[in-house]
Structures are given as C-alpha cells and as structure tokens.
mmCIF file as gemmi writes it, N, C-alpha and C atoms, coordinates in Angstrom:
data_model
loop_
_atom_site.group_PDB
_atom_site.id
_atom_site.type_symbol
_atom_site.label_atom_id
_atom_site.label_alt_id
_atom_site.label_comp_id
_atom_site.label_asym_id
_atom_site.label_entity_id
_atom_site.label_seq_id
_atom_site.pdbx_PDB_ins_code
_atom_site.Cartn_x
_atom_site.Cartn_y
_atom_site.Cartn_z
_atom_site.occupancy
_atom_site.B_iso_or_equiv
_atom_site.pdbx_formal_charge
_atom_site.auth_seq_id
_atom_site.auth_asym_id
_atom_site.pdbx_PDB_model_num
ATOM 1 N N . LEU Axp A 1 ? -36.054 -16.656 3.709 1 0 ? 1 A 1
ATOM 2 C CA . LEU Axp A 1 ? -34.835 -16.915 4.477 1 0 ? 1 A 1
ATOM 3 C C . LEU Axp A 1 ? -33.644 -17.162 3.55 1 0 ? 1 A 1
ATOM 4 N N . GLY Axp A 2 ? -33.856 -17.918 2.478 1 0 ? 2 A 1
ATOM 5 C CA . GLY Axp A 2 ? -32.78 -18.199 1.533 1 0 ? 2 A 1
ATOM 6 C C . GLY Axp A 2 ? -32.25 -16.94 0.875 1 0 ? 2 A 1
ATOM 7 N N . VAL Axp A 3 ? -33.16 -16.014 0.556 1 0 ? 3 A 1
ATOM 8 C CA . VAL Axp A 3 ? -32.749 -14.747 -0.067 1 0 ? 3 A 1
ATOM 9 C C . VAL Axp A 3 ? -31.909 -13.933 0.913 1 0 ? 3 A 1
ATOM 10 N N . ALA Axp A 4 ? -32.283 -13.946 2.189 1 0 ? 4 A 1
ATOM 11 C CA . ALA Axp A 4 ? -31.535 -13.199 3.198 1 0 ? 4 A 1
ATOM 12 C C . ALA Axp A 4 ? -30.13 -13.77 3.36 1 0 ? 4 A 1
ATOM 13 N N . VAL Axp A 5 ? -30.002 -15.075 3.327 1 0 ? 5 A 1
ATOM 14 C CA . VAL Axp A 5 ? -28.683 -15.719 3.443 1 0 ? 5 A 1
ATOM 15 C C . VAL Axp A 5 ? -27.823 -15.362 2.237 1 0 ? 5 A 1
ATOM 16 N N . MET Axp A 6 ? -28.412 -15.446 1.034 1 0 ? 6 A 1
ATOM 17 C CA . MET Axp A 6 ? -27.664 -15.092 -0.176 1 0 ? 6 A 1
ATOM 18 C C . MET Axp A 6 ? -27.242 -13.628 -0.157 1 0 ? 6 A 1
ATOM 19 N N . ALA Axp A 7 ? -28.131 -12.751 0.276 1 0 ? 7 A 1
ATOM 20 C CA . ALA Axp A 7 ? -27.793 -11.328 0.363 1 0 ? 7 A 1
ATOM 21 C C . ALA Axp A 7 ? -26.683 -11.106 1.374 1 0 ? 7 A 1
ATOM 22 N N . GLY Axp A 8 ? -26.753 -11.809 2.486 1 0 ? 8 A 1
ATOM 23 C CA . GLY Axp A 8 ? -25.699 -11.693 3.498 1 0 ? 8 A 1
ATOM 24 C C . GLY Axp A 8 ? -24.361 -12.164 2.971 1 0 ? 8 A 1
ATOM 25 N N . LEU Axp A 9 ? -24.342 -13.272 2.237 1 0 ? 9 A 1
ATOM 26 C CA . LEU Axp A 9 ? -23.098 -13.768 1.646 1 0 ? 9 A 1
ATOM 27 C C . LEU Axp A 9 ? -22.55 -12.793 0.606 1 0 ? 9 A 1
ATOM 28 N N . LEU Axp A 10 ? -23.436 -12.213 -0.181 1 0 ? 10 A 1
ATOM 29 C CA . LEU Axp A 10 ? -23.013 -11.235 -1.184 1 0 ? 10 A 1
ATOM 30 C C . LEU Axp A 10 ? -22.394 -10.007 -0.511 1 0 ? 10 A 1
ATOM 31 N N . VAL Axp A 11 ? -23.041 -9.515 0.518 1 0 ? 11 A 1
ATOM 32 C CA . VAL Axp A 11 ? -22.515 -8.351 1.249 1 0 ? 11 A 1
ATOM 33 C C . VAL Axp A 11 ? -21.157 -8.686 1.863 1 0 ? 11 A 1
ATOM 34 N N . ALA Axp A 12 ? -21.028 -9.876 2.441 1 0 ? 12 A 1
ATOM 35 C CA . ALA Axp A 12 ? -19.757 -10.286 3.044 1 0 ? 12 A 1
ATOM 36 C C . ALA Axp A 12 ? -18.659 -10.369 1.985 1 0 ? 12 A 1
ATOM 37 N N . ALA Axp A 13 ? -18.978 -10.907 0.816 1 0 ? 13 A 1
ATOM 38 C CA . ALA Axp A 13 ? -17.989 -11.021 -0.254 1 0 ? 13 A 1
ATOM 39 C C . ALA Axp A 13 ? -17.541 -9.642 -0.742 1 0 ? 13 A 1
ATOM 40 N N . VAL Axp A 14 ? -18.491 -8.747 -0.934 1 0 ? 14 A 1
ATOM 41 C CA . VAL Axp A 14 ? -18.154 -7.387 -1.379 1 0 ? 14 A 1
ATOM 42 C C . VAL Axp A 14 ? -17.3 -6.677 -0.323 1 0 ? 14 A 1
ATOM 43 N N . ALA Axp A 15 ? -17.668 -6.838 0.934 1 0 ? 15 A 1
ATOM 44 C CA . ALA Axp A 15 ? -16.895 -6.212 2.012 1 0 ? 15 A 1
ATOM 45 C C . ALA Axp A 15 ? -15.477 -6.758 2.048 1 0 ? 15 A 1
ATOM 46 N N . TRP Axp A 16 ? -15.318 -8.053 1.826 1 0 ? 16 A 1
ATOM 47 C CA . TRP Axp A 16 ? -13.99 -8.661 1.824 1 0 ? 16 A 1
ATOM 48 C C . TRP Axp A 16 ? -13.144 -8.11 0.672 1 0 ? 16 A 1
ATOM 49 N N . VAL Axp A 17 ? -13.721 -7.999 -0.515 1 0 ? 17 A 1
ATOM 50 C CA . VAL Axp A 17 ? -12.993 -7.472 -1.68 1 0 ? 17 A 1
ATOM 51 C C . VAL Axp A 17 ? -12.572 -6.027 -1.432 1 0 ? 17 A 1
ATOM 52 N N . ILE Axp A 18 ? -13.466 -5.233 -0.901 1 0 ? 18 A 1
ATOM 53 C CA . ILE Axp A 18 ? -13.143 -3.825 -0.632 1 0 ? 18 A 1
ATOM 54 C C . ILE Axp A 18 ? -12.053 -3.723 0.426 1 0 ? 18 A 1
ATOM 55 N N . SER Axp A 19 ? -12.165 -4.511 1.481 1 0 ? 19 A 1
ATOM 56 C CA . SER Axp A 19 ? -11.148 -4.436 2.547 1 0 ? 19 A 1
ATOM 57 C C . SER Axp A 19 ? -9.783 -4.864 2.033 1 0 ? 19 A 1
ATOM 58 N N . ARG Axp A 20 ? -9.723 -5.856 1.171 1 0 ? 20 A 1
ATOM 59 C CA . ARG Axp A 20 ? -8.449 -6.294 0.591 1 0 ? 20 A 1
ATOM 60 C C . ARG Axp A 20 ? -7.876 -5.221 -0.328 1 0 ? 20 A 1
ATOM 61 N N . SER Axp A 21 ? -8.731 -4.527 -1.067 1 0 ? 21 A 1
ATOM 62 C CA . SER Axp A 21 ? -8.238 -3.496 -1.983 1 0 ? 21 A 1
ATOM 63 C C . SER Axp A 21 ? -7.643 -2.323 -1.221 1 0 ? 21 A 1
ATOM 64 N N . ILE Axp A 22 ? -8.037 -2.154 0.022 1 0 ? 22 A 1
ATOM 65 C CA . ILE Axp A 22 ? -7.461 -1.106 0.876 1 0 ? 22 A 1
ATOM 66 C C . ILE Axp A 22 ? -6.266 -1.644 1.654 1 0 ? 22 A 1
ATOM 67 N N . ALA Axp A 23 ? -6.43 -2.813 2.243 1 0 ? 23 A 1
ATOM 68 C CA . ALA Axp A 23 ? -5.404 -3.361 3.137 1 0 ? 23 A 1
ATOM 69 C C . ALA Axp A 23 ? -4.119 -3.732 2.403 1 0 ? 23 A 1
ATOM 70 N N . ASN Axp A 24 ? -4.215 -4.34 1.247 1 0 ? 24 A 1
ATOM 71 C CA . ASN Axp A 24 ? -3 -4.784 0.552 1 0 ? 24 A 1
ATOM 72 C C . ASN Axp A 24 ? -2.051 -3.636 0.225 1 0 ? 24 A 1
ATOM 73 N N . PRO Axp A 25 ? -2.51 -2.515 -0.342 1 0 ? 25 A 1
ATOM 74 C CA . PRO Axp A 25 ? -1.579 -1.404 -0.579 1 0 ? 25 A 1
ATOM 75 C C . PRO Axp A 25 ? -1.022 -0.802 0.715 1 0 ? 25 A 1
ATOM 76 N N . VAL Axp A 26 ? -1.818 -0.779 1.777 1 0 ? 26 A 1
ATOM 77 C CA . VAL Axp A 26 ? -1.33 -0.253 3.055 1 0 ? 26 A 1
ATOM 78 C C . VAL Axp A 26 ? -0.239 -1.166 3.616 1 0 ? 26 A 1
ATOM 79 N N . ILE Axp A 27 ? -0.445 -2.469 3.508 1 0 ? 27 A 1
ATOM 80 C CA . ILE Axp A 27 ? 0.577 -3.423 3.956 1 0 ? 27 A 1
ATOM 81 C C . ILE Axp A 27 ? 1.857 -3.242 3.148 1 0 ? 27 A 1
ATOM 82 N N . ALA Axp A 28 ? 1.726 -3.073 1.834 1 0 ? 28 A 1
ATOM 83 C CA . ALA Axp A 28 ? 2.897 -2.858 0.98 1 0 ? 28 A 1
ATOM 84 C C . ALA Axp A 28 ? 3.608 -1.559 1.35 1 0 ? 28 A 1
ATOM 85 N N . ALA Axp A 29 ? 2.853 -0.507 1.657 1 0 ? 29 A 1
ATOM 86 C CA . ALA Axp A 29 ? 3.456 0.765 2.065 1 0 ? 29 A 1
ATOM 87 C C . ALA Axp A 29 ? 4.21 0.611 3.381 1 0 ? 29 A 1
ATOM 88 N N . ALA Axp A 30 ? 3.659 -0.151 4.311 1 0 ? 30 A 1
ATOM 89 C CA . ALA Axp A 30 ? 4.333 -0.389 5.586 1 0 ? 30 A 1
ATOM 90 C C . ALA Axp A 30 ? 5.632 -1.166 5.373 1 0 ? 30 A 1
ATOM 91 N N . GLN Axp A 31 ? 5.606 -2.161 4.505 1 0 ? 31 A 1
ATOM 92 C CA . GLN Axp A 31 ? 6.821 -2.921 4.198 1 0 ? 31 A 1
ATOM 93 C C . GLN Axp A 31 ? 7.86 -2.027 3.53 1 0 ? 31 A 1
ATOM 94 N N . PHE Axp A 32 ? 7.41 -1.133 2.663 1 0 ? 32 A 1
ATOM 95 C CA . PHE Axp A 32 ? 8.31 -0.186 2.004 1 0 ? 32 A 1
ATOM 96 C C . PHE Axp A 32 ? 8.946 0.744 3.029 1 0 ? 32 A 1
ATOM 97 N N . ALA Axp A 33 ? 8.157 1.218 3.986 1 0 ? 33 A 1
ATOM 98 C CA . ALA Axp A 33 ? 8.695 2.086 5.042 1 0 ? 33 A 1
ATOM 99 C C . ALA Axp A 33 ? 9.733 1.338 5.878 1 0 ? 33 A 1
ATOM 100 N N . GLN Axp A 34 ? 9.493 0.065 6.149 1 0 ? 34 A 1
ATOM 101 C CA . GLN Axp A 34 ? 10.47 -0.735 6.895 1 0 ? 34 A 1
ATOM 102 C C . GLN Axp A 34 ? 11.754 -0.907 6.097 1 0 ? 34 A 1
ATOM 103 N N . GLN Axp A 35 ? 11.62 -1.09 4.796 1 0 ? 35 A 1
ATOM 104 C CA . GLN Axp A 35 ? 12.778 -1.199 3.911 1 0 ? 35 A 1
ATOM 105 C C . GLN Axp A 35 ? 13.634 0.065 4.013 1 0 ? 35 A 1
ATOM 106 N N . ILE Axp A 36 ? 12.988 1.226 3.97 1 0 ? 36 A 1
ATOM 107 C CA . ILE Axp A 36 ? 13.704 2.498 4.084 1 0 ? 36 A 1
ATOM 108 C C . ILE Axp A 36 ? 14.338 2.626 5.468 1 0 ? 36 A 1
ATOM 109 N N . ALA Axp A 37 ? 13.6 2.236 6.501 1 0 ? 37 A 1
ATOM 110 C CA . ALA Axp A 37 ? 14.117 2.32 7.866 1 0 ? 37 A 1
ATOM 111 C C . ALA Axp A 37 ? 15.372 1.475 8.048 1 0 ? 37 A 1
ATOM 112 N N . HIS Axp A 38 ? 15.486 0.399 7.28 1 0 ? 38 A 1
ATOM 113 C CA . HIS Axp A 38 ? 16.66 -0.469 7.353 1 0 ? 38 A 1
ATOM 114 C C . HIS Axp A 38 ? 17.768 -0.002 6.409 1 0 ? 38 A 1
ATOM 115 N N . GLY Axp A 39 ? 17.574 1.14 5.761 1 0 ? 39 A 1
ATOM 116 C CA . GLY Axp A 39 ? 18.614 1.728 4.933 1 0 ? 39 A 1
ATOM 117 C C . GLY Axp A 39 ? 18.587 1.334 3.472 1 0 ? 39 A 1
ATOM 118 N N . ASP Axp A 40 ? 17.595 0.58 3.042 1 0 ? 40 A 1
ATOM 119 C CA . ASP Axp A 40 ? 17.508 0.177 1.637 1 0 ? 40 A 1
ATOM 120 C C . ASP Axp A 40 ? 16.755 1.252 0.86 1 0 ? 40 A 1
ATOM 121 N N . LEU Axp A 41 ? 17.509 2.056 0.114 1 0 ? 41 A 1
ATOM 122 C CA . LEU Axp A 41 ? 16.922 3.143 -0.67 1 0 ? 41 A 1
ATOM 123 C C . LEU Axp A 41 ? 16.978 2.851 -2.167 1 0 ? 41 A 1
ATOM 124 N N . THR Axp A 42 ? 17.048 1.564 -2.515 1 0 ? 42 A 1
ATOM 125 C CA . THR Axp A 42 ? 17.282 1.189 -3.909 1 0 ? 42 A 1
ATOM 126 C C . THR Axp A 42 ? 16.035 1.043 -4.756 1 0 ? 42 A 1
ATOM 127 N N . ARG Axp A 43 ? 14.842 0.9 -4.133 1 0 ? 43 A 1
ATOM 128 C CA . ARG Axp A 43 ? 13.632 0.631 -4.918 1 0 ? 43 A 1
ATOM 129 C C . ARG Axp A 43 ? 12.504 1.569 -4.515 1 0 ? 43 A 1
ATOM 130 N N . ASP Axp A 44 ? 11.652 1.864 -5.488 1 0 ? 44 A 1
ATOM 131 C CA . ASP Axp A 44 ? 10.392 2.551 -5.199 1 0 ? 44 A 1
ATOM 132 C C . ASP Axp A 44 ? 9.351 1.519 -4.8 1 0 ? 44 A 1
ATOM 133 N N . CYS Axp A 45 ? 8.3 1.988 -4.193 1 0 ? 45 A 1
ATOM 134 C CA . CYS Axp A 45 ? 7.142 1.143 -3.903 1 0 ? 45 A 1
ATOM 135 C C . CYS Axp A 45 ? 6.331 1.08 -5.186 1 0 ? 45 A 1
ATOM 136 N N . ALA Axp A 46 ? 6.226 -0.096 -5.781 1 0 ? 46 A 1
ATOM 137 C CA . ALA Axp A 46 ? 5.601 -0.241 -7.1 1 0 ? 46 A 1
ATOM 138 C C . ALA Axp A 46 ? 4.119 -0.576 -7.028 1 0 ? 46 A 1
ATOM 139 N N . VAL Axp A 47 ? 3.529 -0.492 -5.866 1 0 ? 47 A 1
ATOM 140 C CA . VAL Axp A 47 ? 2.119 -0.835 -5.709 1 0 ? 47 A 1
ATOM 141 C C . VAL Axp A 47 ? 1.264 0.249 -6.352 1 0 ? 47 A 1
ATOM 142 N N . LYS Axp A 48 ? 0.288 -0.173 -7.126 1 0 ? 48 A 1
ATOM 143 C CA . LYS Axp A 48 ? -0.662 0.756 -7.734 1 0 ? 48 A 1
ATOM 144 C C . LYS Axp A 48 ? -1.853 0.889 -6.797 1 0 ? 48 A 1
ATOM 145 N N . ALA Axp A 49 ? -2.141 2.094 -6.388 1 0 ? 49 A 1
ATOM 146 C CA . ALA Axp A 49 ? -3.275 2.336 -5.501 1 0 ? 49 A 1
ATOM 147 C C . ALA Axp A 49 ? -3.909 3.661 -5.898 1 0 ? 49 A 1
ATOM 148 N N . THR Axp A 50 ? -5.112 3.868 -5.45 1 0 ? 50 A 1
ATOM 149 C CA . THR Axp A 50 ? -5.842 5.085 -5.781 1 0 ? 50 A 1
ATOM 150 C C . THR Axp A 50 ? -6.147 5.867 -4.516 1 0 ? 50 A 1
ATOM 151 N N . ALA Axp A 51 ? -6.644 7.041 -4.716 1 0 ? 51 A 1
ATOM 152 C CA . ALA Axp A 51 ? -7.105 7.917 -3.629 1 0 ? 51 A 1
ATOM 153 C C . ALA Axp A 51 ? -5.989 8.162 -2.619 1 0 ? 51 A 1
ATOM 154 N N . GLU Axp A 52 ? -6.327 8.175 -1.356 1 0 ? 52 A 1
ATOM 155 C CA . GLU Axp A 52 ? -5.392 8.557 -0.296 1 0 ? 52 A 1
ATOM 156 C C . GLU Axp A 52 ? -4.21 7.602 -0.198 1 0 ? 52 A 1
ATOM 157 N N . VAL Axp A 53 ? -4.452 6.322 -0.374 1 0 ? 53 A 1
ATOM 158 C CA . VAL Axp A 53 ? -3.365 5.344 -0.278 1 0 ? 53 A 1
ATOM 159 C C . VAL Axp A 53 ? -2.376 5.557 -1.434 1 0 ? 53 A 1
ATOM 160 N N . GLY Axp A 54 ? -2.888 5.854 -2.6 1 0 ? 54 A 1
ATOM 161 C CA . GLY Axp A 54 ? -2.014 6.152 -3.739 1 0 ? 54 A 1
ATOM 162 C C . GLY Axp A 54 ? -1.182 7.398 -3.495 1 0 ? 54 A 1
ATOM 163 N N . GLU Axp A 55 ? -1.783 8.418 -2.889 1 0 ? 55 A 1
ATOM 164 C CA . GLU Axp A 55 ? -1.04 9.63 -2.555 1 0 ? 55 A 1
ATOM 165 C C . GLU Axp A 55 ? 0.037 9.336 -1.522 1 0 ? 55 A 1
ATOM 166 N N . LEU Axp A 56 ? -0.277 8.482 -0.549 1 0 ? 56 A 1
ATOM 167 C CA . LEU Axp A 56 ? 0.709 8.097 0.463 1 0 ? 56 A 1
ATOM 168 C C . LEU Axp A 56 ? 1.896 7.398 -0.192 1 0 ? 56 A 1
ATOM 169 N N . ILE Axp A 57 ? 1.626 6.48 -1.087 1 0 ? 57 A 1
ATOM 170 C CA . ILE Axp A 57 ? 2.708 5.748 -1.753 1 0 ? 57 A 1
ATOM 171 C C . ILE Axp A 57 ? 3.543 6.683 -2.616 1 0 ? 57 A 1
ATOM 172 N N . GLN Axp A 58 ? 2.902 7.613 -3.327 1 0 ? 58 A 1
ATOM 173 C CA . GLN Axp A 58 ? 3.662 8.592 -4.115 1 0 ? 58 A 1
ATOM 174 C C . GLN Axp A 58 ? 4.548 9.441 -3.209 1 0 ? 58 A 1
ATOM 175 N N . ALA Axp A 59 ? 4.028 9.867 -2.074 1 0 ? 59 A 1
ATOM 176 C CA . ALA Axp A 59 ? 4.822 10.671 -1.139 1 0 ? 59 A 1
ATOM 177 C C . ALA Axp A 59 ? 5.992 9.868 -0.59 1 0 ? 59 A 1
ATOM 178 N N . MET Axp A 60 ? 5.76 8.604 -0.309 1 0 ? 60 A 1
ATOM 179 C CA . MET Axp A 60 ? 6.841 7.759 0.205 1 0 ? 60 A 1
ATOM 180 C C . MET Axp A 60 ? 7.922 7.545 -0.86 1 0 ? 60 A 1
ATOM 181 N N . ASN Axp A 61 ? 7.522 7.395 -2.121 1 0 ? 61 A 1
ATOM 182 C CA . ASN Axp A 61 ? 8.5 7.28 -3.196 1 0 ? 61 A 1
ATOM 183 C C . ASN Axp A 61 ? 9.307 8.569 -3.321 1 0 ? 61 A 1
ATOM 184 N N . GLY Axp A 62 ? 8.647 9.716 -3.181 1 0 ? 62 A 1
ATOM 185 C CA . GLY Axp A 62 ? 9.36 10.995 -3.203 1 0 ? 62 A 1
ATOM 186 C C . GLY Axp A 62 ? 10.316 11.123 -2.034 1 0 ? 62 A 1
ATOM 187 N N . MET Axp A 63 ? 9.9 10.652 -0.866 1 0 ? 63 A 1
ATOM 188 C CA . MET Axp A 63 ? 10.766 10.672 0.31 1 0 ? 63 A 1
ATOM 189 C C . MET Axp A 63 ? 12.002 9.817 0.073 1 0 ? 63 A 1
ATOM 190 N N . ARG Axp A 64 ? 11.793 8.627 -0.496 1 0 ? 64 A 1
ATOM 191 C CA . ARG Axp A 64 ? 12.923 7.749 -0.78 1 0 ? 64 A 1
ATOM 192 C C . ARG Axp A 64 ? 13.895 8.412 -1.743 1 0 ? 64 A 1
ATOM 193 N N . SER Axp A 65 ? 13.367 9.073 -2.761 1 0 ? 65 A 1
ATOM 194 C CA . SER Axp A 65 ? 14.214 9.751 -3.737 1 0 ? 65 A 1
ATOM 195 C C . SER Axp A 65 ? 14.995 10.89 -3.076 1 0 ? 65 A 1
ATOM 196 N N . SER Axp A 66 ? 14.338 11.664 -2.234 1 0 ? 66 A 1
ATOM 197 C CA . SER Axp A 66 ? 15.019 12.77 -1.536 1 0 ? 66 A 1
ATOM 198 C C . SER Axp A 66 ? 16.092 12.248 -0.6 1 0 ? 66 A 1
ATOM 199 N N . LEU Axp A 67 ? 15.787 11.179 0.107 1 0 ? 67 A 1
ATOM 200 C CA . LEU Axp A 67 ? 16.787 10.577 1.01 1 0 ? 67 A 1
ATOM 201 C C . LEU Axp A 67 ? 17.986 10.068 0.226 1 0 ? 67 A 1
ATOM 202 N N . THR Axp A 68 ? 17.723 9.469 -0.93 1 0 ? 68 A 1
ATOM 203 C CA . THR Axp A 68 ? 18.814 8.986 -1.77 1 0 ? 68 A 1
ATOM 204 C C . THR Axp A 68 ? 19.708 10.148 -2.202 1 0 ? 68 A 1
ATOM 205 N N . ASP Axp A 69 ? 19.102 11.266 -2.575 1 0 ? 69 A 1
ATOM 206 C CA . ASP Axp A 69 ? 19.872 12.451 -2.972 1 0 ? 69 A 1
ATOM 207 C C . ASP Axp A 69 ? 20.693 12.983 -1.798 1 0 ? 69 A 1
ATOM 208 N N . MET Axp A 70 ? 20.085 13.045 -0.613 1 0 ? 70 A 1
ATOM 209 C CA . MET Axp A 70 ? 20.793 13.567 0.553 1 0 ? 70 A 1
ATOM 210 C C . MET Axp A 70 ? 21.954 12.664 0.971 1 0 ? 70 A 1
ATOM 211 N N . VAL Axp A 71 ? 21.745 11.383 0.934 1 0 ? 71 A 1
ATOM 212 C CA . VAL Axp A 71 ? 22.791 10.441 1.331 1 0 ? 71 A 1
ATOM 213 C C . VAL Axp A 71 ? 23.931 10.46 0.308 1 0 ? 71 A 1
ATOM 214 N N . GLY Axp A 72 ? 23.584 10.686 -0.942 1 0 ? 72 A 1
ATOM 215 C CA . GLY Axp A 72 ? 24.586 10.687 -2.001 1 0 ? 72 A 1
ATOM 216 C C . GLY Axp A 72 ? 25.475 11.919 -2.006 1 0 ? 72 A 1
ATOM 217 N N . LYS Axp A 73 ? 25.069 12.973 -1.288 1 0 ? 73 A 1
ATOM 218 C CA . LYS Axp A 73 ? 25.858 14.226 -1.292 1 0 ? 73 A 1
ATOM 219 C C . LYS Axp A 73 ? 26.978 14.183 -0.296 1 0 ? 73 A 1
C-alpha cells in the first residue's frame, strides 16, 4: 500500500510539472495577444517554449512585427 501511495504521489508530481510547462507559456501567449489587442505593439513575447507552443509564440511575434510595420506606414 505504501508503494502505491508513493507511486501515486510521484505520478501526480510529474503530471503537475508537465501541465505547468505547457500552461505557463500558453498563459503568456494569451496575455501577449491581449497586449496586442489593446494596441501595445512595443514588445515581443519573450517566453521560451518548445514544440507547438513555441511555434505559436514565434508566429505571434511575427504578427506583432508585421502589424508594427503596417501601422508605421
């Protein structure tokens, strides 16, 4: 029984770490999108992320740069 409890706690801890590693960059990307929606085109999203979330953040930074160019013309 003790081994099962320890294994369950270990699984819960690993799941929490993985969920945070996904959720935190997504939350930062959402905040960045809100910043752009409010007209603030002064900063890139500086969050480091990998895989799909990293690609999303890179695309959003490119969008911000393009919007800055369009507004500046």
